[in-house]
XYZ file of C-alpha atoms in Angstrom:
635
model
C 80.961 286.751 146.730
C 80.923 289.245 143.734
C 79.521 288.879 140.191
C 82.590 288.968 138.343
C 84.092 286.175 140.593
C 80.950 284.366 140.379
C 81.505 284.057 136.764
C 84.880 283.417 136.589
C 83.983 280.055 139.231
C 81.308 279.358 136.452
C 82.859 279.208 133.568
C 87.091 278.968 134.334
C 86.735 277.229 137.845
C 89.087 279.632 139.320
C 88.332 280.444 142.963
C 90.067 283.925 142.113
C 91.492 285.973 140.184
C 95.565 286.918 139.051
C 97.137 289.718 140.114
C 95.679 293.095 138.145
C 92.942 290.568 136.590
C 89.997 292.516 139.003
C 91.475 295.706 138.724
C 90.824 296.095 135.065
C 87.556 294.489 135.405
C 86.837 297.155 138.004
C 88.456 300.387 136.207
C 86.190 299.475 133.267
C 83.107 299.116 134.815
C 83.339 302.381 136.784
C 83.355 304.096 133.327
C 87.222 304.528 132.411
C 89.138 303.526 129.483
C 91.416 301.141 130.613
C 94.965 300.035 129.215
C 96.402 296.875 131.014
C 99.943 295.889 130.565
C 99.885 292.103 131.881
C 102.949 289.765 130.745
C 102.466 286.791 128.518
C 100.455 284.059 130.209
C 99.056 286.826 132.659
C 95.446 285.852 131.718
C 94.513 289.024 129.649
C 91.304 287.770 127.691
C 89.684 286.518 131.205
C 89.374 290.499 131.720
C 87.321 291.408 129.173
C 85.690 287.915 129.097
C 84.223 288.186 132.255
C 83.288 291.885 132.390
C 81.479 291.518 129.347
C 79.608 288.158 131.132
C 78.360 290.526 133.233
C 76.923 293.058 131.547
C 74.258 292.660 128.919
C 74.816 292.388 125.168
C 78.136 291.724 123.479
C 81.582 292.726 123.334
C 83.845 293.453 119.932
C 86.894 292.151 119.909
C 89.604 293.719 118.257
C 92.474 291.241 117.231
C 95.109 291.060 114.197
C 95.495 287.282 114.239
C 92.930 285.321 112.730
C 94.348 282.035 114.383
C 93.807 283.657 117.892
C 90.211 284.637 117.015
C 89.577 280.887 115.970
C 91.572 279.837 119.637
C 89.615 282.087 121.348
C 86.149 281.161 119.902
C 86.911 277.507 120.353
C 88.174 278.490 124.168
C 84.284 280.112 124.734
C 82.079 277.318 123.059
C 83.600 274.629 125.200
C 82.609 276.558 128.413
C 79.119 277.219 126.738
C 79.733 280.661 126.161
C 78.567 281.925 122.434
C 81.450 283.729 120.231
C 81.834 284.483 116.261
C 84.234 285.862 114.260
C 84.753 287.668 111.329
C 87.849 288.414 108.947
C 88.610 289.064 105.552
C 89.370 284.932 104.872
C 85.709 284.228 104.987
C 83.215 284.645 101.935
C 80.539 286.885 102.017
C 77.831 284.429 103.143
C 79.988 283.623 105.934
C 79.952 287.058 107.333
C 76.453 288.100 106.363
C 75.497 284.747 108.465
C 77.627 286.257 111.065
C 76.996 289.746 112.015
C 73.361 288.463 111.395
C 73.953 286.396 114.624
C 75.577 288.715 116.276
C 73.057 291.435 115.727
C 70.116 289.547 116.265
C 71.584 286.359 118.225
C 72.330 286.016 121.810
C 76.204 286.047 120.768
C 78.269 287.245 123.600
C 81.878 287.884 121.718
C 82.129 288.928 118.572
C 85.621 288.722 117.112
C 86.773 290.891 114.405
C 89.976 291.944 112.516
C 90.454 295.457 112.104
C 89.885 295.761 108.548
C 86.442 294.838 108.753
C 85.828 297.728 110.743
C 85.414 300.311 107.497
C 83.137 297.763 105.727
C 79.447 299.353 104.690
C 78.419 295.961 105.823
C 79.462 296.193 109.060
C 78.739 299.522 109.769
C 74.696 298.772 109.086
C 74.959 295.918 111.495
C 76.547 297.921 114.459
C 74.056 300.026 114.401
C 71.720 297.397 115.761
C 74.203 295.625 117.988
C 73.901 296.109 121.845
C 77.879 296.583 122.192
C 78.479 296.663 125.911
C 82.533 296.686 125.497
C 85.023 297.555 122.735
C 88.175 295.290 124.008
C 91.739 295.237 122.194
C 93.510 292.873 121.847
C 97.689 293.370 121.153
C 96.738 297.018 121.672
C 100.338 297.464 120.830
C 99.605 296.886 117.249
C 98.337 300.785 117.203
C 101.286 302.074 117.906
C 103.955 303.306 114.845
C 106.755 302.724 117.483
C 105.553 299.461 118.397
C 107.049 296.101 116.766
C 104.349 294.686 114.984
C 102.536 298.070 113.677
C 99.536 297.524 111.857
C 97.844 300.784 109.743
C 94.512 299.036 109.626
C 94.378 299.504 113.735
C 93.963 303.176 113.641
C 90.071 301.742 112.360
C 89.245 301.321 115.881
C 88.584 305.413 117.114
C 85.842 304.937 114.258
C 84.602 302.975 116.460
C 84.674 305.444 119.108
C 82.541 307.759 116.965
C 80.074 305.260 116.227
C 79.462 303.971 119.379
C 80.154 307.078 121.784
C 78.638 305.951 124.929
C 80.945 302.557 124.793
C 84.324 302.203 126.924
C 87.580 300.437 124.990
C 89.888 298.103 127.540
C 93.125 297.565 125.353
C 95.638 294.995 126.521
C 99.134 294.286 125.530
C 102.119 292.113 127.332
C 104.845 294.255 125.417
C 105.133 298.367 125.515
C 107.446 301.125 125.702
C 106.498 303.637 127.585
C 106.296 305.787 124.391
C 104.007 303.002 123.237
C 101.664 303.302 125.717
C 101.547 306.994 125.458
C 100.447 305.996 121.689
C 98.186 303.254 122.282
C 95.765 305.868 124.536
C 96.407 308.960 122.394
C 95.265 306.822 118.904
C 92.467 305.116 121.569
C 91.224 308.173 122.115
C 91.062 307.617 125.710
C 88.998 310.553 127.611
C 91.629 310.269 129.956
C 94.959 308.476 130.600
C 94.536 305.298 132.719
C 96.834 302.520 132.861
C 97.119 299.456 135.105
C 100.017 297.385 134.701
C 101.799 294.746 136.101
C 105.287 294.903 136.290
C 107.143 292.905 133.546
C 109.594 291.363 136.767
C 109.770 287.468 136.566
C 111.232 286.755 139.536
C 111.186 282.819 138.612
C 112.628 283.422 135.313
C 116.512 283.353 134.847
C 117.949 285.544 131.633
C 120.505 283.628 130.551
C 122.860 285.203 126.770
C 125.249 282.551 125.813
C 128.343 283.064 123.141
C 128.540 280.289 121.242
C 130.300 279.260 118.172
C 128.724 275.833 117.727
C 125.370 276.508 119.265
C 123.998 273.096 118.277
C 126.761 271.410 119.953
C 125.755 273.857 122.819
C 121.967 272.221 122.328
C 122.704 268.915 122.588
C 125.065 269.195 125.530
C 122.864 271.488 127.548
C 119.540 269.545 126.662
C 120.974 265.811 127.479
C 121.530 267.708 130.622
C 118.314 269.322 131.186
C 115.212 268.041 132.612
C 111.774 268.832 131.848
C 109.571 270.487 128.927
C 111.167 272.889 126.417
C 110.921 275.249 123.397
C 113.625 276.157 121.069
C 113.382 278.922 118.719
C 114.750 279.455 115.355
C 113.843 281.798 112.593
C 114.579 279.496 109.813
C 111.977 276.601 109.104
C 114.864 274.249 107.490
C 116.637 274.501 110.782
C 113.400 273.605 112.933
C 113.775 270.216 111.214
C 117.525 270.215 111.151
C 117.812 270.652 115.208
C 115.066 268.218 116.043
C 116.798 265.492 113.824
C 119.748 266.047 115.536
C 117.773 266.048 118.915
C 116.670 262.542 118.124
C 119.809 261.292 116.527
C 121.176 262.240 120.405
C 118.133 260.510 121.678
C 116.196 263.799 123.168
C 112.674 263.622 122.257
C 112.003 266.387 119.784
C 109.863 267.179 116.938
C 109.694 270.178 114.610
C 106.480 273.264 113.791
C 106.608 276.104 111.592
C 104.220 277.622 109.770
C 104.399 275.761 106.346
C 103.627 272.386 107.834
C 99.952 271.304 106.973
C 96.814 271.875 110.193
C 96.695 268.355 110.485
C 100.430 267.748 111.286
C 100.629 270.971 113.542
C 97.818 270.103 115.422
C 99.481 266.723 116.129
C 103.152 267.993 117.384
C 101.486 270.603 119.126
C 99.260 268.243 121.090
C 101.496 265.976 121.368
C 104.066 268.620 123.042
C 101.575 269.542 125.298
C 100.317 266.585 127.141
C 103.953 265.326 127.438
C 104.680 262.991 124.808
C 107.444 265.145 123.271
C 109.497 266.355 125.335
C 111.133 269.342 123.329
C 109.262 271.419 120.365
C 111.485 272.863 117.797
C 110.158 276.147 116.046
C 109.624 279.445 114.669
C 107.672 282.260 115.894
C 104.664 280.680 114.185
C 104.367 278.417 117.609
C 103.567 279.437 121.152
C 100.111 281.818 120.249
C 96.974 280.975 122.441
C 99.816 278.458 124.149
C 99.634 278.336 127.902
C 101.633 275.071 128.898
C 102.437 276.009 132.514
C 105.787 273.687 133.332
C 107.689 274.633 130.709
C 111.190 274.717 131.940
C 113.612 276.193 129.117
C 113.271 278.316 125.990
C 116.230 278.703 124.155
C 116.857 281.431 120.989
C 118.966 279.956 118.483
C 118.841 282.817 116.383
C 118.532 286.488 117.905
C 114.624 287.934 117.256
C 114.566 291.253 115.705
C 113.358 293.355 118.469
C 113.210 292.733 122.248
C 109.425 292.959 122.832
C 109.143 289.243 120.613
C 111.961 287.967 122.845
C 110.464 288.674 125.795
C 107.279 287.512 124.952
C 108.294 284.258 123.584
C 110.836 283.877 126.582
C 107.968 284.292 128.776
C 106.244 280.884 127.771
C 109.047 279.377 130.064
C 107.707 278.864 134.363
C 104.329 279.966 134.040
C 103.817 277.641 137.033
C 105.721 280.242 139.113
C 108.865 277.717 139.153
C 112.549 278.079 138.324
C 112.762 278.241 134.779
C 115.404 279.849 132.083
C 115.295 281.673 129.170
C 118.889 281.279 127.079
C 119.961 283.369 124.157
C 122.251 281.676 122.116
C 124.631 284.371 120.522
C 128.067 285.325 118.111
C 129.021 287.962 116.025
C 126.918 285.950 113.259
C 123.490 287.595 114.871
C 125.187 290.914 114.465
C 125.912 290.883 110.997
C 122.406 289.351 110.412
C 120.680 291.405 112.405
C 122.229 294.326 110.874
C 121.465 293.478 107.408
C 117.590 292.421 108.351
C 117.183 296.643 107.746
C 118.005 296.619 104.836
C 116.118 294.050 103.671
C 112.800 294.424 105.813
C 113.618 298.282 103.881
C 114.012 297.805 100.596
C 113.995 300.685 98.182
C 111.195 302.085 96.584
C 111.664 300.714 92.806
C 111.180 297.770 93.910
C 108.196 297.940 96.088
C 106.563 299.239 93.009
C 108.066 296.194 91.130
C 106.780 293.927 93.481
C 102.973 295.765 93.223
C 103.390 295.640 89.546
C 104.147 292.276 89.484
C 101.350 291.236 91.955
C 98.608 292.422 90.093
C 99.750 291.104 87.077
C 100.222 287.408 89.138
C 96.557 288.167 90.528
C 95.061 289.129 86.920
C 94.062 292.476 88.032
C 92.500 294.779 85.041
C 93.784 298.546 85.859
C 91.618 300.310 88.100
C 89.741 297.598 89.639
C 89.998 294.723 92.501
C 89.100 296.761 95.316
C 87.808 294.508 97.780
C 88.322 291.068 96.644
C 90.433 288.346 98.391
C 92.555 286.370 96.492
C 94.115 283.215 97.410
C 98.208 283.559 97.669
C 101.369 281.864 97.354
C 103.883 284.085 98.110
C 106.884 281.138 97.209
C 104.894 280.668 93.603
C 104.812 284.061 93.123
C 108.424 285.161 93.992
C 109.863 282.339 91.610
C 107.298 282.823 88.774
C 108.682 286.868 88.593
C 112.478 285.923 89.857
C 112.065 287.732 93.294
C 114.118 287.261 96.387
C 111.323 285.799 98.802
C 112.989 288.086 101.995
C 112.741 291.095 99.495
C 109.487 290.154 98.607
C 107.820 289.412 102.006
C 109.475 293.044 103.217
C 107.601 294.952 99.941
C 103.954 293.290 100.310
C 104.274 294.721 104.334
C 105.149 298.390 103.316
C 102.593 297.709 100.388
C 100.094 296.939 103.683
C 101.190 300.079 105.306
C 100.643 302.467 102.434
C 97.297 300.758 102.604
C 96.948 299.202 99.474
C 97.296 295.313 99.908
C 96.091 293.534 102.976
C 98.351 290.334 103.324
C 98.020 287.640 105.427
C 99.735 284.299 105.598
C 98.317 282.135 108.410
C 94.808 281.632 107.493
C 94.134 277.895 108.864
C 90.516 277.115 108.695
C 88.482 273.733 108.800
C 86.137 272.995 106.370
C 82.629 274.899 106.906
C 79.058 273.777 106.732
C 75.762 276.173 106.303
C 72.198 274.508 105.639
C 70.491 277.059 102.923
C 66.947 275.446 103.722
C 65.072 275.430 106.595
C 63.905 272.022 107.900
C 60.433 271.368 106.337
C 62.141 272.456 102.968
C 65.130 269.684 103.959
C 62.626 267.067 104.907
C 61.270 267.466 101.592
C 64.623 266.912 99.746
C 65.391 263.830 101.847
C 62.264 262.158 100.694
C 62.509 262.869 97.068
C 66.487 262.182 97.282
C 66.516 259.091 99.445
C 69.964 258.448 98.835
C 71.582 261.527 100.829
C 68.808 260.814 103.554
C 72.093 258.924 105.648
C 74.417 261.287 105.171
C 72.120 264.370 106.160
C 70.961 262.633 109.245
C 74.668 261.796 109.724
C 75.832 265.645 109.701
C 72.784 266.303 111.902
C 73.554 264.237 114.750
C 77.824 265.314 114.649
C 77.177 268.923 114.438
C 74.497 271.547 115.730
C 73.675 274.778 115.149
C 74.454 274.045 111.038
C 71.049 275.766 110.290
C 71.840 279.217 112.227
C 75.498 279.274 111.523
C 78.737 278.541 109.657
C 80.080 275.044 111.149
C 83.544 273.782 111.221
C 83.511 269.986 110.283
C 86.010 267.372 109.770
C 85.527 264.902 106.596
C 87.917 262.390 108.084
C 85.158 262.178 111.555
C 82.810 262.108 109.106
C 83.991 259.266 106.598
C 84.985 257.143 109.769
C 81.483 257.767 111.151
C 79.696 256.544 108.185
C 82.496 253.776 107.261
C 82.838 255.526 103.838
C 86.082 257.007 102.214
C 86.708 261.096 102.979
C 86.458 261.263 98.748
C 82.936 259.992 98.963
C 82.348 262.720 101.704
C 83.483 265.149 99.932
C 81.588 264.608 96.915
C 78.390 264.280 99.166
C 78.558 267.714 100.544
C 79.437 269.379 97.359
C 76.158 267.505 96.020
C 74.484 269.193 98.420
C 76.011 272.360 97.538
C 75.401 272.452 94.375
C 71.387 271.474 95.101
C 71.486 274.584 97.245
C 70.704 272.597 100.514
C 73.938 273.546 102.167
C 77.345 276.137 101.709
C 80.110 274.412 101.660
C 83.216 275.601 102.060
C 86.141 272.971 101.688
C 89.150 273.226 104.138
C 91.583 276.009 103.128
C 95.389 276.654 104.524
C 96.239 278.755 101.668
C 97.301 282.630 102.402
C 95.251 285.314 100.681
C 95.409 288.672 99.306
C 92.995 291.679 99.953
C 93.115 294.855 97.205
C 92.330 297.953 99.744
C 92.300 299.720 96.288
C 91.632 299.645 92.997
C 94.608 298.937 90.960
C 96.863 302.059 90.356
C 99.960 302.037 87.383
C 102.984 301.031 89.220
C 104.504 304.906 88.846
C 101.582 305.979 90.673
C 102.293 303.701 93.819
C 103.300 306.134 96.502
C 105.964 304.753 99.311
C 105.074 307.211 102.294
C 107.870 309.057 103.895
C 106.458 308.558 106.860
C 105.514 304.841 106.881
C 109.284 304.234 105.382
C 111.581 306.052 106.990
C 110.075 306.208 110.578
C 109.304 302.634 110.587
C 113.224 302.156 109.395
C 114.114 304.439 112.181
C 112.246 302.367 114.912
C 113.170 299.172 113.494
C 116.960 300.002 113.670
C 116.169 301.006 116.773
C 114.974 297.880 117.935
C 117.658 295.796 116.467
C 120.145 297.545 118.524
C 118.512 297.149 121.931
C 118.433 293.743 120.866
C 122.145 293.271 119.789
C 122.589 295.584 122.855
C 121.372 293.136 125.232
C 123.104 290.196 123.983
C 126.607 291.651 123.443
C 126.076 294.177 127.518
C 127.911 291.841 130.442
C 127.957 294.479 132.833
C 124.299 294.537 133.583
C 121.874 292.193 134.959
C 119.615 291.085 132.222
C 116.701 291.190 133.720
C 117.119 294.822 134.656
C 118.103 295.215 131.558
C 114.780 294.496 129.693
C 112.791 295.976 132.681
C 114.539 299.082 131.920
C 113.414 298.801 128.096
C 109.837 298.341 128.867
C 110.371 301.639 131.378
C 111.389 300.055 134.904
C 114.414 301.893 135.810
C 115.279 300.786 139.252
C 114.847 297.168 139.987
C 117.437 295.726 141.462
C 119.840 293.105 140.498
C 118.036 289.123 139.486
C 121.326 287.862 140.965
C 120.903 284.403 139.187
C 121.604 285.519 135.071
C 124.885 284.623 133.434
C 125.996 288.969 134.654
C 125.335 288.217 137.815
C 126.723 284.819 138.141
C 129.758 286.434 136.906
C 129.668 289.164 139.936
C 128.974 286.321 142.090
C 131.958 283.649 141.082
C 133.822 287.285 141.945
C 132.363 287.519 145.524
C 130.390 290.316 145.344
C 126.971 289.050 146.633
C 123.819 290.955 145.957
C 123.715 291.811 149.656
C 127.302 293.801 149.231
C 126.580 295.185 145.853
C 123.256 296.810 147.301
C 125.022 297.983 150.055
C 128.030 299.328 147.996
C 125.200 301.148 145.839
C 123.560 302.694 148.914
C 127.111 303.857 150.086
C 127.918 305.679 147.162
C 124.398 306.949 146.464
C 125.270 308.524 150.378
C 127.912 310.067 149.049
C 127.151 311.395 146.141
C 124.186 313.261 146.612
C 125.355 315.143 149.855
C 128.332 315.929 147.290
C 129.572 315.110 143.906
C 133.470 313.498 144.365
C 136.269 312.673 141.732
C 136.895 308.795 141.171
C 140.030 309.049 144.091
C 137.814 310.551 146.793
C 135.006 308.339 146.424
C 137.302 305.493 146.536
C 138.793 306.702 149.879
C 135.676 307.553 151.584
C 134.343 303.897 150.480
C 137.392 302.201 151.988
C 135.882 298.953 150.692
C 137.713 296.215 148.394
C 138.525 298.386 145.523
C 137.880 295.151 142.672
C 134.082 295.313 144.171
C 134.122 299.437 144.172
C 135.146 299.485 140.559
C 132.328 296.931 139.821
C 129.519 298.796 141.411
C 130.511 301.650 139.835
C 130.673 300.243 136.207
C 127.088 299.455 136.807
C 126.387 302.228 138.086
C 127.507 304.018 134.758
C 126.284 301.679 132.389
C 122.310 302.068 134.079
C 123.104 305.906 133.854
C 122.601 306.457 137.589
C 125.977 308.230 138.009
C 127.383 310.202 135.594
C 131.447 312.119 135.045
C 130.397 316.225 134.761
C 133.468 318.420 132.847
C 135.521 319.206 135.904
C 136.010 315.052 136.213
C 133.805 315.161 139.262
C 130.944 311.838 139.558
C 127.541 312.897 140.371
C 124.176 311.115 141.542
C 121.527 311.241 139.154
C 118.010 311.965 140.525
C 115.994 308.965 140.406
């Protein structure tokens, strides 16, 4: 048995690996940069994970989410594997405690966003660090043409240059094949090497739906149903509207977005999970670090803004490998929407500089300084105390981040943290001349470990029921302590924050880059019409149709999708359309006909002819030269 499925036994239990899982392992450790392309739920982290296992010293980790860095840290302690992150949410302590451990610690992950990566504090530690792997994570992120660009990941060749001798495994479940093109070239891989596993769901049924009343269309299709689902919405007023009216109709359902408190997300999501709620009603805040195999329906209320989201939140559906579908509700309402989402994700550039403007003056930021500092941010607050349009608002701070002079974030979720400041002769002293926190200390001693090494979540609520005391008193314990310099103490925070990349500038000085405006509108108008494309195109199988976005241009036909359902209630079965294709491939390549002479040399049902070759034109295999005459394009 080899080492890297020895590993994988000892810490997942897996007898083996998935598909393309070893392959990347493999391609890395022969000395290649390595992209892998591995749809959602493929197992993706499991490949650096266990490469870096094997190797000695630790691996960075690149990710943009600080939620999947706490998910993935969690994931590794409970099979006794050491990981620490670090982000721009966490105070100063916190990191210096941090990269101390990973320097000097026997840390095997060390999980950081990308913006860290220019920091002189940083920079002093790697030097000392034993990096055996540079992985990244949502390598996509790199890329300008990618959906969820982020400036900050063109950090990582610096890390290149710092550690030369160091090979980078990026992974991604959504890319163009101008994408990954991107992702390598920015990389700078030494040469181009990509494994990938094709984006094909055979299990998975693509299912677009035109509906008027689409919550009538809910309720009808889900008292029908049977089994686990996820509904998607972009609006968090209608995650609560649909699962009322789910219960109302008695469907178990409950409601997540991201403006619900930890506690209460933690719950539903749990509580979705192992079964007890049946259907979980959302936005795209829900489904990261979510691998609930027997999921059996997701269904888009609302059209996402660019394909590579739907298909990655589509793909949470049959991750056992059984029959599962993935429905796009969908009316001319999604195309006016979706249409006018450019304009607002773009607005123009007076009022991007408004919206700076108006930011520093909401963050009290003296002209020509905050570089650096995080501030704690609420973007709702903010946009009513200066009478912005939230939508507007949201779209400015992101071009703000792109021109590189805010850093906004608006997930950070963390528990409250714990450090001891003393060693422990210095806190046996202070328990004998302050006998009255001796019960608490000893209490925080036996619920947690490693509190004198490291930054500790905790949970007041375990605590106060532990020591049959109320979480107040708890809480005014440990800030005791705090303020005796025993412990750090960092209180429970939800709130979204604020990073100045720069010092403050005047507002007429705030430069909108041509190229970070106009390209990104370019690509994002792009996307919107593959997406509208896809919803509103009924003469081509929809799985082929997003297999031919992410670059597979001949699959063949799912046969089971709403298209093909419709070619089927007309007879044509997926045996006769193939062989119908093959004829008039035949055909045309020995010689290029007009529409009459192909139809006579087929001498087939001309309904089914016409059919196959509407597909045929609309997946640009044939196409009508000047002189009227239909060739065969090379494949």
């Amino acid at each position: 048995m080899n080492t890297y499925v020895n590993i994988l036994q000892k810490y997942w239990g897996y007898q083996s690996f998935r598909p393309l899982q070893e392959d990347i392992i493999r391609s890395v450790a022969e000395g290649n940069d390595t992209l892998g392309l591995m749809p959602t739920g493929g197992g993706k982290s499991i490949t650096f994970q266990v490469y870096s296992l094997s190797k000695e010293g630790i691996c960075l980790v690149v990710t943009p989410l600080i939620a999947l860095m706490k998910d993935q840290v969690e994931n590794l302690a409970r099979r006794g594997i050491k990981a620490l992150a670090i982000h721009s949410g966490m105070t100063r302590e916190e990191i210096k405690v941090a990269l101390d451990n990973a320097t000097w610690g026997d840390y095997k992950f060390l999980y950081l966003s990308p913006e860290r990566i220019a920091t002189d504090r940083f920079r002093e530690r790697l030097e000392k660090m034993k990096v055996n792997l540079i992985a990244v994570d949502e390598a996509h992120c790199i890329s300008q043409w990618g959906h969820d660009f982020r400036p900050s990941y063109m950090r990582i060749a610096e890390l290149r240059e710092m550690l030369p001798g160091v090979n980078v495994m990026a992974l991604t479940a959504t890319a163009t094949p101008k994408v990954v093109d991107e992702i390598q070239e920015k990389l700078l891989f030494k040469k181009k090497n990509v494994l990938q596993k094709s984006f094909l769901r055979e299990n998975l049924i693509y299912k677009v739906r035109e509906e008027d009343d689409k919550f009538g269309y809910l309720v009808r299709t889900l008292q029908k149903s049977k089994g686990s689902g996820v509904i998607y919405t972009r609006s968090r007023k209608k995650t609560k509207e649909i699962a009322e009216l789910c219960q109302k109709n008695n469907i178990s359902a409950n409601f997540y977005h991201a403006g619900l408190s930890s506690e209460a997300r933690h719950v539903r999501q749990d509580e979705w999970l192992t079964g007890k709620t049946r259907i979980i009603v959302a936005t795209n805040a829900f489904g990261m670090g979510i691998d609930k195999p027997n999921v059996r329906f997701v269904i888009h209320v609302d059209a996402p803004d660019s394909l590579e989201a739907y298909f990655q939140e589509a793909g949470r559906a049959g991750r056992d490998g059984k029959k599962a579908m993935a429905v796009l509700l969908y009316n001319n309402t999604d195309t006016v929407r979706l249409k006018k989402a450019v304009s607002e994700k773009f607005p123009d550039a007076d009022l991007i500089k408004r919206t700076y403007e108006a930011l520093c003056n909401y963050l009290q930021i003296a002209m020509g300084s905050g570089k650096g500092v995080t501030y704690d941010f609420n973007i709702v607050d903010f946009a009513n105390a200066f009478h912005l349009s939230l939508t507007y608002t949201l779209s400015a701070l992101k071009i703000l981040e792109l021109d590189g002079y805010i850093e906004y974030t608006d997930e950070l979720d963390r528990s409250a943290m714990v450090h001891f400041r003393v060693d422990r002769d210095e806190l046996y002293k202070f328990q004998v001349a302050n006998s009255s926190f001796d019960a608490f200390i000893k209490l925080l001693l036996r619920s947690y470990s490693g509190l004198f090494s490291d930054y500790t979540p905790i949970d007041e609520n375990l605590l106060a029921k532990r020591a049959s005391i109320s979480r107040d008193l708890v809480y005014k314990y440990l800030c005791t302590l705090d303020s005796h310099k025993i412990i750090h103490y960092i209180p429970q925070k939800s709130t979204p924050f604020i990073v100045m990349i720069r010092e403050r500038v005047d507002a007429s000085r705030v430069v909108v880059s041509k190229e970070n405006y106009t390209t990104r509108r370019k690509q994002y108008e792009t996307q919107v019409r593959a997406v509208i494309d896809y919803a509103t195109t009924s003469s081509v199988c929809r799985s082929q149709q997003l297999l031919s976005y992410f670059g597979e241009k001949n699959s063949t036909r799912c046969g089971f999708c709403d298209v093909c359902e419709e070619l089927n209630d007309m007879g044509l079965s997926n045996m006769e359309f193939e062989r119908i294709r093959l004829d008039i491939r035949a055909l045309l390549t020995h010689s290029p006909l007009m529409r009459h002479e192909l139809f006579f040399k087929l001498n087939g049902k001309e309904e089914h002819t016409q059919m196959v070759i509407r597909w045929l034109f609309d997946n640009e295999k044939i196409i009508e030269r000047v002189d009227g005459k239909i060739e065969w394009r090379n494949d």
